[in-house]
Amino acid sequence: MTTATMEPTALKEGTLGTLAGTGKLLRFQTRRTRVFIIGWFVGLVGFSWLIAAAFPSLYPNAEDRAEFAVTLDTPAMRSMTGPGEYLDAFAESTGAMFAQQMILWVGAITAVMFILLVTRLTRADEETSRLEVIRSEPVGRRADLAASMILAVLVAVLIGAGMAVSVLGMQGVDAGGALLYGLGYTSLGIVFACLTAVAAQLAAYQSSANGLGFAALGATVLLAAIGNAQENWVTWLSPVGWSQLTFVSTPDQRWWPLALTLGVGAIALWVAFALVTHRDFGAGMLPYRPGRAEAKPGLGSAGALTFRLTRGLMWAGVISLVLLAAAYGSIVGSADDMLSGLSEDQQAVLNQGGASMEENFASTIAAIDGLFAALFGLLVVGRARKEETGGRGELLASGPVARSGWPGSYLPAALVVATVATAAGGLILGLTGAASTGDGAFFGKLLGASLIQLPAIWVLTAFAFTMYAWLPRAGWLRWIAWIYAFVVAYYGELLELSSGAQGISPFYHVSAYPAQDIDWLALIVLTVVAALIAAIGYLGVRRRNLHFS
Amino acid sequence: MNAVIRTEKLVKRFGHVTALDNLDLEVARGQTHGFLGPNGAGKSTTIRVLLGMLRADGGKAELFGSDPWSEASELHRRLAYVPGDVALWPGLTGGETIDVLGRLRGGIDKRKRDELLERFDLDPRKKGRSYSKGNRQKVALVAAFAADVELLLLDEPTSGLDPLMAAVFNECVREVAAQGTTVLLSSHVMSEVEQLCQKVSIIRKGVIVETGTLAEMRHFSRSRIHATVKNPVRGLDDLEGVHDLAVDGLDVRLNVDTGALDDVLAQLAVVGITALTCEPPSLEELFLRFYGDELAAKGVNNGDQS
């Protein structure tokens, strides 16, 4: 054999081929995503631990849990939690109750993590040409994808282990049950990592790959919810459903549904690895469409451009709030059923103030919707910072645009997005609530309850903008007020916060309409506070340096 | 007031780093002014102060005789800017971007826009994220040249362009300059500055170290002479202003200060000249002279043996 024929075979390396260099890339990718991974791990597992620690004391004895199970056994509640099969086991197993409550939403959030992780490791690198440099090194064509997937699997195992430990020692959970509970998340993480790997081959951009991933997740959650509500086969179409169908910590506990999850993951992985060598570097598999050669006539000012650029967030906000409102609105009617499942003492506590259970429930869900609508306002403010650090704002700032126009127009855009999302959510909440209670008066009550959240939403949005204006580098400051309001709303009572501490959250001052009368003065004060904070923000945008990369 | 741009003792600090250290810059109306300096010398910082994006920490900056910070948006109506590293909105096409930027200025001349798209060979239907660096730059250039303004601020505008497009760019600059537009052109492409600019300012570590017309700057510099003479020449090394003399039979090479050119040529004429080339110092050589010590510190020989 001559050296001439040996060299190509030596280059191909026979054993590794397109996977050459995977080990080195794995270490590199671990190194550069460690903050992302640690952050998500702490958030997901930490949240799970907190709830797991608080759970047993909320429902200490079998009687309480059995009563709670009765309130959950309506189609609406099952759609928001998990399969009915768990409910019969509530009395003897706190673990079953925990799993029924947690798997759907914590599983969905776990999937979000893996979608984001895989797109940032694969398509984001390819889009920005960072991967181009890597591929020019002696590494195989599939090595970066392989390294990303190995990393995702390792992280999924870690998350699963953390989840398993979080339920260990809970009443009704044995070692096998804990392991299965953890594996439910590991398999979900893996399957969404693999599905996203396919999405990253189809789409040419990180944002569109994320979009495909989230669409798949949305369908997954929806199918599980529909199947659980109707107690039929539809749950079997959903990976999140498969984790729920293990019936972990119930007498019917079984492992094999997770084989479906891993099977789908394996197929997706195979497809992704096949696609990666069948396409050009940098290209996607989806067809490329040319855009408009000229701008539409309306696109003629910095403000119009801001609204155009935040259009996607507006739709995301409206769709999210509509779905959330539809889910909540459809169970307002069963609030009385919940009541009948409670003891007379508990009914007395809940009926204080003479408002009906339905009205109490309506005011609570309107506040939750408001909190989530504010989230989209904050996301729009975050876009302003991205425009600045991304350097695109430089083109606008060099034009005849006052600072109040750019970046100032991001505050009105944020307010409009949050307001439209709230209004859309309120409308749907009213419609579905009126339908589920069979009482037309609920339409007005629920819509009103949603709209009176607006001043509090404006306060949070204006606060985020002002933080952006004065301290742009400290991104967490934009979120701190929202996070505080979230903690007060969800855990204020649990943590026994004083009314003074709760009063820092603007939502605390919004009346619990329709259970109480509306306190108009409080709403006016909140609006004035929002306006003052916004004014301070505009002062800040005028004064500071703009930081372009 | 004939100065479009004028700074006096301009200071800008970022933390404890002084980016601009008493910078004096003046650009007269109608002038095409070259702004030279290596990376990090303060070119972009100067331009961003002039655009009112950064607030000066000391000294004075004037644009059309007004304060660029407080009058920013009004002044921007009269100028167009092309950043060194153009970032575009990923979801907007090049055409949309050009239109938006034009409309902010109160409308865009569609004929001019389409003509420029043609000349720069740019597809306006592509989305911002799919353009290459050069094409992103073209989007910003088309938007700037299509604008009807008195001042163009161009920050390394050709850094991503191919030679053909760089030629189109040069042509466009000459056209707008002929119409009386003032241009501040920051660049490290010396040939571009030599071709386009009447006046040049060289910036170093936040200070203007030299400013003047190319002719003025050359005056303080040496020309390189290469002559083939008919008879051996003597006495050249006695002349003041002659450097690096190398005589190889009838072949003579030397560098000469502009002031001593007369004497050298007279001396050569006496013995008879077969062939003569005289190169004026290139802008590159002028530039390297101001940075000679920096290069020497890095162990680079810039060809200046004296």
mmCIF file of N, CA and C in Angstrom, chain A residues 39 75 153 190 194 227 232 244 354 417 456 513 534 537:
data_model
loop_
_atom_site.group_PDB
_atom_site.id
_atom_site.type_symbol
_atom_site.label_atom_id
_atom_site.label_comp_id
_atom_site.label_asym_id
_atom_site.label_seq_id
_atom_site.Cartn_x
_atom_site.Cartn_y
_atom_site.Cartn_z
ATOM 1 N N GLY A 39 -27.836 28.123 35.956
ATOM 2 C CA GLY A 39 -28.978 28.991 36.232
ATOM 3 C C GLY A 39 -30.299 28.248 36.120
ATOM 4 N N PRO A 75 -63.344 18.177 34.552
ATOM 5 C CA PRO A 75 -62.547 18.243 33.312
ATOM 6 C C PRO A 75 -61.605 19.444 33.308
ATOM 7 N N VAL A 153 -28.140 15.499 26.932
ATOM 8 C CA VAL A 153 -28.525 14.277 27.653
ATOM 9 C C VAL A 153 -27.954 14.307 29.066
ATOM 10 N N ILE A 190 -34.732 15.062 27.101
ATOM 11 C CA ILE A 190 -34.057 14.429 25.968
ATOM 12 C C ILE A 190 -34.910 14.526 24.706
ATOM 13 N N CYS A 194 -33.897 16.481 21.253
ATOM 14 C CA CYS A 194 -33.808 15.821 19.943
ATOM 15 C C CYS A 194 -34.733 16.483 18.925
ATOM 16 N N GLY A 227 -56.555 15.572 26.502
ATOM 17 C CA GLY A 227 -56.704 14.155 26.843
ATOM 18 C C GLY A 227 -57.083 13.964 28.308
ATOM 19 N N ASN A 232 -59.402 10.509 27.716
ATOM 20 C CA ASN A 232 -59.370 9.585 26.580
ATOM 21 C C ASN A 232 -57.944 9.451 26.046
ATOM 22 N N GLN A 244 -46.833 11.834 32.455
ATOM 23 C CA GLN A 244 -47.955 11.793 33.404
ATOM 24 C C GLN A 244 -48.525 10.388 33.509
ATOM 25 N N GLY A 354 -69.386 37.764 51.944
ATOM 26 C CA GLY A 354 -70.630 37.553 51.234
ATOM 27 C C GLY A 354 -70.487 37.318 49.757
ATOM 28 N N VAL A 417 -48.546 46.902 24.230
ATOM 29 C CA VAL A 417 -48.519 45.436 24.174
ATOM 30 C C VAL A 417 -49.168 44.843 25.422
ATOM 31 N N ALA A 456 -51.769 48.757 37.605
ATOM 32 C CA ALA A 456 -50.651 48.039 38.236
ATOM 33 C C ALA A 456 -49.662 47.544 37.172
ATOM 34 N N TYR A 513 -62.144 42.854 42.760
ATOM 35 C CA TYR A 513 -63.428 42.868 42.060
ATOM 36 C C TYR A 513 -63.555 41.556 41.281
ATOM 37 N N ALA A 534 -42.556 56.957 34.783
ATOM 38 C CA ALA A 534 -42.242 57.109 33.359
ATOM 39 C C ALA A 534 -41.523 58.434 33.103
ATOM 40 N N GLY A 537 -38.079 58.158 33.943
ATOM 41 C CA GLY A 537 -37.431 57.366 32.899
ATOM 42 C C GLY A 537 -37.042 58.216 31.703
#
